[in-house]
Amino acid sequence: MSSPEYWTKPWPSSSADIPPPSESAPAAVAARPTAEQVIAGLRATSEGGPDLVQLLTPEGERVTHPHFDLDIPPEGLRDLYRDMVLVRRADRECNALQRQGQLGIWVPLLGQEAAQIGAGRAMRPADMAFPSYREHGVAWCRGIDPTELLGIFRGTDHGTWDPLEKRFHPYTIVIGNQVLNATGYAMGQRLDGKVGDGQQDDAEATIVFFGDGATSQGDVNEAFVWGAVYDAPVVFFCQNNQWAISEPMERQSRIPLYQRANGFGFPGIRVDGNDVLATLAVTRWALEECRSGNGPILIEAFTYRMDAHTTSDDPTRYRLSDELEAWKLKDPIERVRVHLVRSQFADAEFFAQVDAESDALAERLRAYCVDMPTPPPERIFSQVYAEGSPPLDRQRDEFLTYLSDFDHSGGAH
Amino acid sequence: MAETRSRTTAQGPDANTSRPARPDAGGAAATAGGSAGATQKITIAKALNLGLRAAMERDPKVLLLGEDIGKLGGVFRITDGLQKDFGEQRVMDTPLAESGIIGTAIGLAIRGYRPVCEIQFDGFIFPGFDQIVSQLAKLHFRTQGRVKVPVVIRVPFGGGIGAVEHHSESPESYFAHTAGLKVVACGNPVDAYWMIQQAIASDDPILFFEPKRRYQEKAELDTSATPGPLHASRVLQEGSDATVVCYGPMVRTCTDAVRVAAEDGHRLELIDLRSLSPLDLAPVFESVRRTGRLIVVSEAPGESSIAAEIASQVQQECFYSLEAPVLRVTGFDTPYPPAKLEEEFLPDLDRVLDAVERSLRW
Ligand SMILES: Cc1ncc(C[n+]2csc(CCOP(=O)(O)OP(=O)(O)O)c2C)c(N)n1
C-alpha cells in the first residue's frame, strides 16, 4: 500500500506567518498537519488500502480473497452475529452502569466487536490469550462471563477468573507490558514441544492484544525482537482503532503498522477489523502458522473506536463527528445482519431471539453488579506472596485486631 | 566527633578491606550443621556457578536468561560452562534489552518454567524496572494466587571495582519497597551457594543481589550441609557492647571492623541480614535489647533506604533498651561518584569503627 500523501509531502502553510519549508528542509521542520489534513489523511486510509483483507463489505456483500477465503456455514455466521450482539449489549450496559455510578470507570468496546470476536473465535481451546484492557469480546470467547469483568471496574478485585484455566491472562493496564509476557509464554510453548508439525493435536499458540498507541512502546518493539529471534508461536494482534486516547495514528507511526513487521523479520498483515469473517480467517491462519512453527505474525486489525477511550474521556475535544459518522457506515454488526438477511440465512425470529437473549444478559449483568459484595479487608493482605511474609502477616494481624475494636464499640455516635 | 584512628591507606579498589582478614570469618562459620563431606575452598563466583548448576540439574524447568551468559559465561563468568552442559535452550543468550529479558521471563514462569535472569550490572536494571514492579511483583496478588511467577533476577551490585558510571549502584531499596517481591543479598560463598538454590526453588519472585566486588573471596563450602532458611538474618559474631547490622559487600567490611574493635576491647555483635525483604529483624531486636546500641551499615545511599527502615523499626521496638541513637553508616545521598572517589563514598573500616565509637561514647 502506498503512503498517503500527508506522510511524505511537505504541508502547505496555513498561516502567512510561517514561511513555507525550503526544498531542502527535512520533513521534521515542515509545519504540522492541520486537523482537516489529518482527517483527510485518515479518510485516505479509511479503506485500509489495497492490502486490506476483506471478506464481507460494509454493504454486507460477501467477497473472496485469494489467500484467506473462509468456508463457513450459515449457522457459523449466525453464531458470530450473536457473539457480537451480546458483547455489544454487555458493553453498552456496563457503560450505562458507569454513568449511573455503579462502576468507577468503563473501557468501551463499541466498534471493535468484529476484531475481537473474529480473533477470539479463531483460537483453539489450548491457545493462550494475553489481553490489554478492552478485550471484553475476547474474554467472551474464552468462556469468561461478562460479570467476571465487573470487579475490575467496580473496584472489588483485579479480575476473578483463573487465567490458566480460561487461558486468558488478566487485563493489563500498563501499555505494552503484556506483549512481552505473551512472547515469553509462547517461548515456553515452543520449549514444551507444543509447536512444530501442524498436524499435532496438542499444538498451541499464543495471541496478544494491544492498541495502535502501544506500538510506540519499547516493550512491544522488544517483544517483536524476541518473537523473531526465538521463533515464538505468538500472534501480535494490534487493534488499530485509530486513536490512542486523543492522539491519532499519525502521532505513533509514519508507516502503516502492519508494515513494521518486515523490519523485525516476520509477516505483517492488515485485515478489515470491522469484518468478522476476514478477522476470523486471517487470525485462524496466523495461529495455525504459529502452531506449525512458522510464527510470529503481526496482524493489524484496521478498525475504529466508536465511543470514548474510557468513560473519563471526551472525544469531542479531539475528533470530528463526521469521522464517527463515516465509520458508522462500516459497522461490524450491521454488515453481518444485512448479509444474513439478504442470503436468507436468518429470519426475524432469529433476530428477535438474539435481542431477547441480549436483554436478559444486560439484566443479569446489572443485577450482579449492583449486588456485588465488597471483599473483606483481609483481601488487601491475601496472596501477596506465594510463600508468605512474616512481617506482612504481622501487619495484617495488627490491622485486623485494630478493626475488631470497632466491631465491639456498640451503638452509634 | 573525634578522629578515632588514622585512615586506612587507599590501595586500589579493595582498599576498604585492606586490613588483612580471615576470609572465612563470616563464611564457613555461618553454615549451620553440615557433615564432613564435600568440603572445598571456593569463591563466591564459583559458589554461584555451582549453585546454579545444582538447581538446573535438580529441575529441568530452570532456565537462565541474560546478555552474554552463554559462551562467554557472563561478564563475571558466573554462568561459565553452563551453556556447554545444559544447551542453548536452557542457557539463553538474549537480545540486549532488560525489559525484554524480564518481561519474557514472566511469560515463561506463567508457562511453568523457573527463569533466572542475569542483569549485567546494577545500573542496567532500570529498563526492566517497569516489568518488575508492574507485573512480576503483582501477578500473584492480582490473580489471588492462581498465577505464580517464580522468577529470580540476579543483580551484581555495589561498588569498589573502579568501574565507570552505572556499574556500581545499590538499587536494592527500590525493590524492597515494592510489595510482592522478595529481595536477598548474599555476603559469602556459603550463602551464595545455598541462597541461589533456595531463591530458584521459591515460588515467589526474588531479586538476588550479589556483592560483585566480593566475587573472588574464598571460604570453605560443604555442599552436603543443610542450609538454614532463606529469609532469616544470621548472627555471625556474638558480642555485648554494640550491634552491627549489614548485608552483601559490607559483610566483609564489618567482619573486619568487628575484629579490629575486639583488639581495642569492644565486643561487637555482628548480624548479616541476608534477606532484605522480608526483613528478619527479630534477632536484631533481641541483640539491641542486650547491647543497647545499633550501627547499620550499607553501601546504598541512606535516605529512605533499608538502613533507614531498620533504624526506624529498632527505635519502635527497642526504645527503652537503647543507650544511644541508632547510627547509619551508608553511601552518601549522591549519585555514585567517579571511581577515584568511590573509596570516600563507600563505608569502610574506619567509618564503621568511627560510628561504633560514637555509639559507645554516647
Ligand atoms: C505505560 C502507560 N502509559 C500511559 C497509560 C495511560 N493510557 C491508557 S490507555 C492509553 C492509550 C492507549 O492507546 P492504544 O494503545 O491505541 O490502545 P486503545 O486504548 O486505543 O485500544 C494511555 C496513554 C498507560 N495505561 N500505560
XYZ file of C-alpha atoms in Angstrom, chain A:
413
model
C 0.000 0.000 0.000
C 1.355 3.449 -0.773
C 1.659 6.023 1.955
C -0.994 8.685 1.995
C 0.359 11.947 0.693
C 0.416 13.708 4.003
C 3.079 11.371 5.293
C 5.550 12.273 2.642
C 4.733 15.691 1.204
C 5.558 18.996 2.959
C 2.488 20.797 4.196
C 1.086 23.857 2.522
C 1.374 26.509 5.197
C -1.964 27.526 6.641
C -0.649 30.789 8.068
C 1.137 33.587 6.260
C 3.471 33.943 9.272
C 5.030 30.566 8.766
C 7.451 30.503 5.871
C 6.952 27.541 3.608
C 9.625 24.904 4.094
C 12.514 25.185 1.718
C 13.164 22.491 -0.832
C 15.930 21.075 1.312
C 14.125 21.317 4.633
C 13.796 17.962 6.354
C 10.257 16.789 6.878
C 10.513 17.459 10.600
C 10.621 21.228 10.148
C 7.580 21.258 7.910
C 4.506 22.730 9.540
C 2.324 20.298 11.471
C -0.740 18.993 9.666
C -3.968 20.778 10.332
C -6.916 18.927 11.798
C -8.552 18.885 8.362
C -5.462 17.384 6.796
C -5.333 14.709 9.452
C -8.950 13.843 8.841
C -8.345 13.858 5.111
C -5.408 11.544 5.691
C -7.499 9.242 7.803
C -10.147 9.194 5.100
C -7.479 8.324 2.594
C -6.605 5.272 4.661
C -10.040 4.534 5.957
C -10.480 1.750 3.469
C -7.236 0.366 4.788
C -5.585 0.394 1.377
C -5.232 -2.317 -1.250
C -3.566 -4.767 1.171
C -6.589 -4.838 3.423
C -8.043 -8.330 3.715
C -11.824 -8.246 3.479
C -14.456 -10.957 3.071
C -17.603 -9.029 3.846
C -18.010 -5.477 2.612
C -19.606 -2.724 4.678
C -22.653 -3.256 2.457
C -22.881 -6.855 3.603
C -21.655 -8.293 0.364
C -19.606 -11.460 0.536
C -16.336 -11.121 -1.400
C -13.489 -13.540 -1.865
C -9.794 -13.284 -1.175
C -7.166 -15.396 -2.922
C -5.412 -16.471 0.314
C -7.907 -16.057 3.075
C -11.215 -17.341 1.950
C -13.406 -18.952 4.521
C -15.897 -21.750 4.209
C -18.441 -21.005 6.863
C -21.967 -22.433 7.116
C -24.984 -20.187 7.843
C -25.061 -21.456 11.384
C -21.467 -20.304 11.921
C -22.391 -16.882 10.632
C -25.348 -16.677 12.947
C -23.114 -17.602 15.884
C -20.678 -14.820 15.067
C -23.540 -12.370 14.782
C -24.920 -13.487 18.122
C -21.488 -13.144 19.779
C -21.127 -9.602 18.524
C -24.607 -8.529 19.519
C -24.219 -9.942 23.007
C -20.823 -8.395 23.706
C -22.018 -5.069 22.362
C -25.012 -5.250 24.622
C -22.855 -6.149 27.628
C -20.552 -3.276 26.747
C -23.416 -0.774 26.497
C -24.854 -1.983 29.776
C -21.525 -1.528 31.543
C -21.171 1.911 30.025
C -24.574 2.778 31.460
C -23.660 1.264 34.814
C -20.675 3.574 34.951
C -22.869 6.576 34.143
C -25.132 5.568 36.991
C -22.245 5.395 39.420
C -22.162 1.623 39.691
C -18.774 1.268 38.038
C -15.810 3.559 38.643
C -14.827 3.524 35.003
C -15.599 1.527 31.869
C -13.484 0.907 28.788
C -15.870 0.691 25.838
C -15.519 -1.932 23.162
C -18.065 -0.368 20.797
C -16.952 -0.691 17.187
C -14.321 -3.347 17.857
C -16.660 -6.343 18.151
C -15.643 -7.932 14.860
C -11.920 -7.654 15.549
C -12.326 -9.302 18.938
C -14.896 -11.963 18.100
C -13.056 -12.812 14.881
C -9.770 -13.225 16.748
C -11.334 -14.885 19.782
C -13.228 -17.470 17.729
C -10.084 -18.263 15.744
C -8.451 -19.619 18.871
C -8.417 -23.264 19.858
C -9.055 -24.202 23.499
C -5.359 -24.791 24.226
C -4.219 -21.452 22.782
C -3.384 -18.715 25.260
C -4.515 -15.083 25.071
C -2.944 -12.029 26.691
C -5.338 -9.074 26.618
C -4.911 -5.383 27.186
C -7.908 -3.797 28.990
C -10.562 -3.516 26.243
C -10.787 -7.165 25.234
C -14.251 -7.912 26.560
C -15.106 -9.683 23.307
C -12.090 -11.967 23.504
C -12.916 -12.694 27.151
C -16.382 -13.722 25.981
C -14.865 -16.156 23.501
C -12.706 -17.641 26.260
C -15.829 -18.514 28.215
C -15.468 -15.716 30.742
C -18.854 -14.421 31.785
C -19.113 -10.628 31.494
C -19.950 -10.461 35.212
C -16.365 -11.538 35.861
C -15.110 -8.296 34.322
C -17.134 -6.098 36.629
C -14.913 -6.354 39.700
C -12.070 -4.656 37.858
C -14.179 -1.635 37.072
C -16.216 -1.552 40.257
C -13.064 -1.835 42.290
C -13.788 -5.043 44.135
C -10.963 -7.040 42.594
C -8.455 -7.163 39.772
C -10.315 -9.847 37.810
C -11.647 -13.055 39.262
C -11.193 -15.664 36.550
C -8.471 -18.298 36.630
C -6.089 -17.210 33.851
C -4.593 -20.652 33.361
C -7.901 -22.474 33.279
C -9.567 -19.963 30.942
C -6.336 -19.457 29.055
C -6.926 -15.734 29.227
C -4.403 -13.643 31.147
C -5.548 -10.860 33.488
C -6.210 -7.479 31.883
C -3.061 -5.381 31.627
C -3.204 -1.646 32.164
C 0.426 -0.664 31.638
C 0.606 -0.204 27.893
C 2.696 -2.866 26.189
C 3.774 -4.980 29.178
C 1.649 -7.969 28.217
C 3.188 -8.200 24.755
C 6.491 -9.304 26.286
C 4.791 -11.573 28.803
C 2.904 -13.256 25.976
C 6.080 -13.701 23.974
C 7.755 -15.381 26.938
C 4.741 -17.628 27.346
C 4.946 -18.550 23.670
C 8.652 -19.314 24.079
C 7.574 -21.744 26.782
C 5.083 -23.390 24.437
C 7.890 -23.958 21.999
C 10.204 -25.314 24.710
C 7.409 -27.672 25.742
C 7.330 -29.097 22.239
C 3.808 -27.883 21.536
C 4.866 -26.380 18.233
C 6.264 -27.926 15.159
C 4.244 -30.041 12.902
C 0.890 -28.560 12.151
C -0.907 -31.866 12.457
C -0.182 -32.272 16.146
C -3.354 -32.400 18.213
C -1.767 -30.742 21.204
C -0.181 -27.893 19.248
C -0.583 -24.469 20.848
C -0.054 -20.824 20.060
C -0.339 -17.514 21.917
C -2.134 -14.373 20.847
C -1.577 -10.982 22.408
C -3.767 -7.900 22.047
C -2.625 -4.285 22.081
C -3.528 -0.953 20.548
C -2.032 1.309 17.915
C -0.617 3.580 20.614
C 1.114 0.622 22.216
C 3.229 0.095 19.111
C 5.319 3.063 20.206
C 6.285 1.353 23.462
C 9.683 -0.220 23.952
C 8.134 -3.393 25.299
C 6.177 -4.011 22.098
C 9.245 -3.494 19.969
C 11.300 -5.703 22.272
C 8.612 -8.357 22.007
C 8.910 -8.203 18.201
C 12.663 -8.784 18.534
C 12.204 -11.691 20.959
C 9.388 -13.215 18.932
C 11.557 -13.229 15.837
C 14.802 -14.345 17.461
C 13.187 -17.227 19.343
C 10.632 -18.071 16.649
C 7.962 -17.817 19.283
C 4.487 -19.035 18.305
C 2.908 -15.677 19.059
C 0.363 -13.707 17.069
C 0.755 -9.999 17.743
C -2.783 -8.704 17.315
C -2.878 -4.919 17.080
C -6.311 -3.357 17.089
C -5.673 -0.127 15.273
C -8.724 1.797 16.388
C -7.136 4.981 15.020
C -6.771 6.745 18.349
C -4.644 6.417 21.488
C -6.862 8.475 23.766
C -6.589 11.808 21.902
C -3.568 11.002 19.773
C -4.201 9.942 16.188
C -2.300 7.224 14.349
C -0.013 9.750 12.716
C 1.362 10.581 16.155
C 2.610 6.980 16.532
C 3.876 5.987 13.129
C 4.885 7.162 9.710
C 4.180 3.860 8.060
C 1.166 1.580 8.281
C 1.622 -0.571 11.364
C 1.462 -3.959 9.680
C 4.470 -2.977 7.572
C 6.593 -2.699 10.684
C 6.739 -6.477 10.950
C 9.017 -6.520 7.913
C 11.673 -4.693 9.832
C 11.620 -7.361 12.504
C 11.673 -10.216 10.040
C 8.217 -11.717 10.180
C 4.986 -11.264 8.217
C 2.625 -8.399 8.897
C -0.868 -8.312 7.545
C -3.688 -5.786 7.622
C -7.199 -7.058 7.964
C -10.504 -5.218 7.996
C -11.101 -5.249 11.725
C -14.759 -4.451 11.197
C -15.163 -7.607 9.170
C -15.604 -10.566 11.467
C -15.144 -13.104 8.691
C -11.877 -11.647 7.464
C -10.567 -11.298 11.011
C -11.521 -14.874 11.768
C -9.869 -16.162 8.597
C -6.657 -14.201 8.993
C -6.275 -14.956 12.704
C -7.021 -18.633 12.159
C -4.314 -18.722 9.540
C -1.856 -16.849 11.760
C -2.444 -19.095 14.783
C -2.048 -22.147 12.573
C 1.218 -20.763 11.237
C 2.387 -20.353 14.828
C 1.285 -23.828 15.866
C 3.207 -25.298 12.986
C 6.349 -23.385 13.853
C 6.196 -20.527 11.373
C 5.406 -17.721 13.835
C 5.429 -14.942 14.850
C 2.965 -12.861 12.857
C 1.692 -9.326 13.246
C -1.957 -8.689 12.462
C -3.151 -5.125 12.226
C -6.908 -5.139 12.588
C -7.960 -1.890 10.961
C -10.920 -0.711 12.975
C -12.377 2.230 14.843
C -13.223 3.032 18.414
C -16.808 4.337 18.148
C -17.128 5.503 21.728
C -14.863 7.405 24.079
C -11.495 5.915 25.069
C -12.922 5.321 28.522
C -15.878 6.805 30.320
C -13.487 9.502 31.602
C -12.639 10.674 28.118
C -14.274 13.361 25.945
C -13.622 12.584 22.282
C -15.452 15.713 21.102
C -12.351 17.636 22.124
C -10.140 15.966 19.578
C -12.139 14.349 16.792
C -14.831 15.490 14.436
C -18.246 13.922 14.360
C -18.138 13.313 10.614
C -15.280 10.908 11.191
C -17.513 8.939 13.505
C -20.379 9.118 11.006
C -18.154 7.763 8.257
C -17.156 4.806 10.389
C -20.730 4.082 11.404
C -21.288 3.077 7.815
C -18.763 0.301 8.351
C -20.431 -1.030 11.465
C -19.231 -4.571 12.119
C -22.600 -5.920 13.255
C -24.805 -4.245 10.666
C -22.921 -5.744 7.764
C -23.344 -9.291 9.069
C -27.015 -8.634 9.726
C -27.536 -7.401 6.180
C -25.666 -10.399 4.837
C -27.736 -12.830 6.918
C -30.981 -11.249 5.755
C -30.021 -10.972 2.112
C -28.802 -14.537 1.958
C -31.848 -15.705 3.867
C -29.580 -17.292 6.447
C -31.644 -15.874 9.288
C -35.225 -14.881 9.800
C -36.991 -12.375 12.014
C -37.416 -14.982 14.694
C -33.649 -15.452 14.956
C -33.031 -11.730 15.353
C -35.799 -11.438 17.919
C -34.312 -14.336 19.837
C -30.827 -12.781 19.904
C -32.326 -9.488 21.034
C -34.204 -11.201 23.822
C -31.065 -13.005 24.853
C -29.112 -9.771 24.985
C -31.810 -8.117 27.085
C -31.586 -10.975 29.534
C -27.807 -10.722 29.638
C -27.973 -6.990 30.328
C -30.460 -7.535 33.114
C -28.332 -10.232 34.697
C -25.217 -8.029 34.473
C -26.990 -5.142 36.123
C -28.361 -7.202 38.979
C -24.996 -8.830 39.535
C -23.181 -5.513 39.518
C -25.422 -3.773 41.998
C -25.260 -6.695 44.401
C -21.520 -7.247 44.243
C -20.102 -7.504 47.732
C -17.023 -5.589 48.747
C -14.394 -8.120 49.749
C -13.344 -8.245 53.409
C -10.260 -6.224 54.395
C -8.196 -9.422 54.558
C -8.143 -9.301 50.757
C -5.616 -6.459 50.970
C -3.131 -8.864 52.510
C -4.076 -12.085 50.774
C -1.857 -13.789 48.239
C 0.733 -11.040 48.064
C 3.323 -13.796 48.285
C 3.201 -17.441 47.304
C 5.268 -18.332 50.354
C 4.064 -15.663 52.749
C 5.950 -12.949 54.574
C 6.057 -12.875 58.385
C 6.276 -9.051 58.617
C 3.241 -8.736 56.335
C 1.363 -11.355 58.362
C 2.060 -9.290 61.477
C 0.830 -6.149 59.748
C -2.378 -7.926 58.741
C -2.969 -9.307 62.237
C -2.434 -5.906 63.828
C -4.796 -4.246 61.381
C -7.497 -6.858 61.855
C -7.189 -6.541 65.618
C -7.471 -2.790 65.276
C -10.601 -3.193 63.133
C -12.152 -5.665 65.527
C -12.112 -3.000 68.239
C -14.674 -1.091 66.190
C -16.943 -4.119 65.922
C -17.292 -4.164 69.690
C -17.748 -0.446 70.107
C -21.524 -0.808 70.149
C -24.046 1.956 69.381
C -23.858 4.893 67.029
C -22.205 8.189 67.884
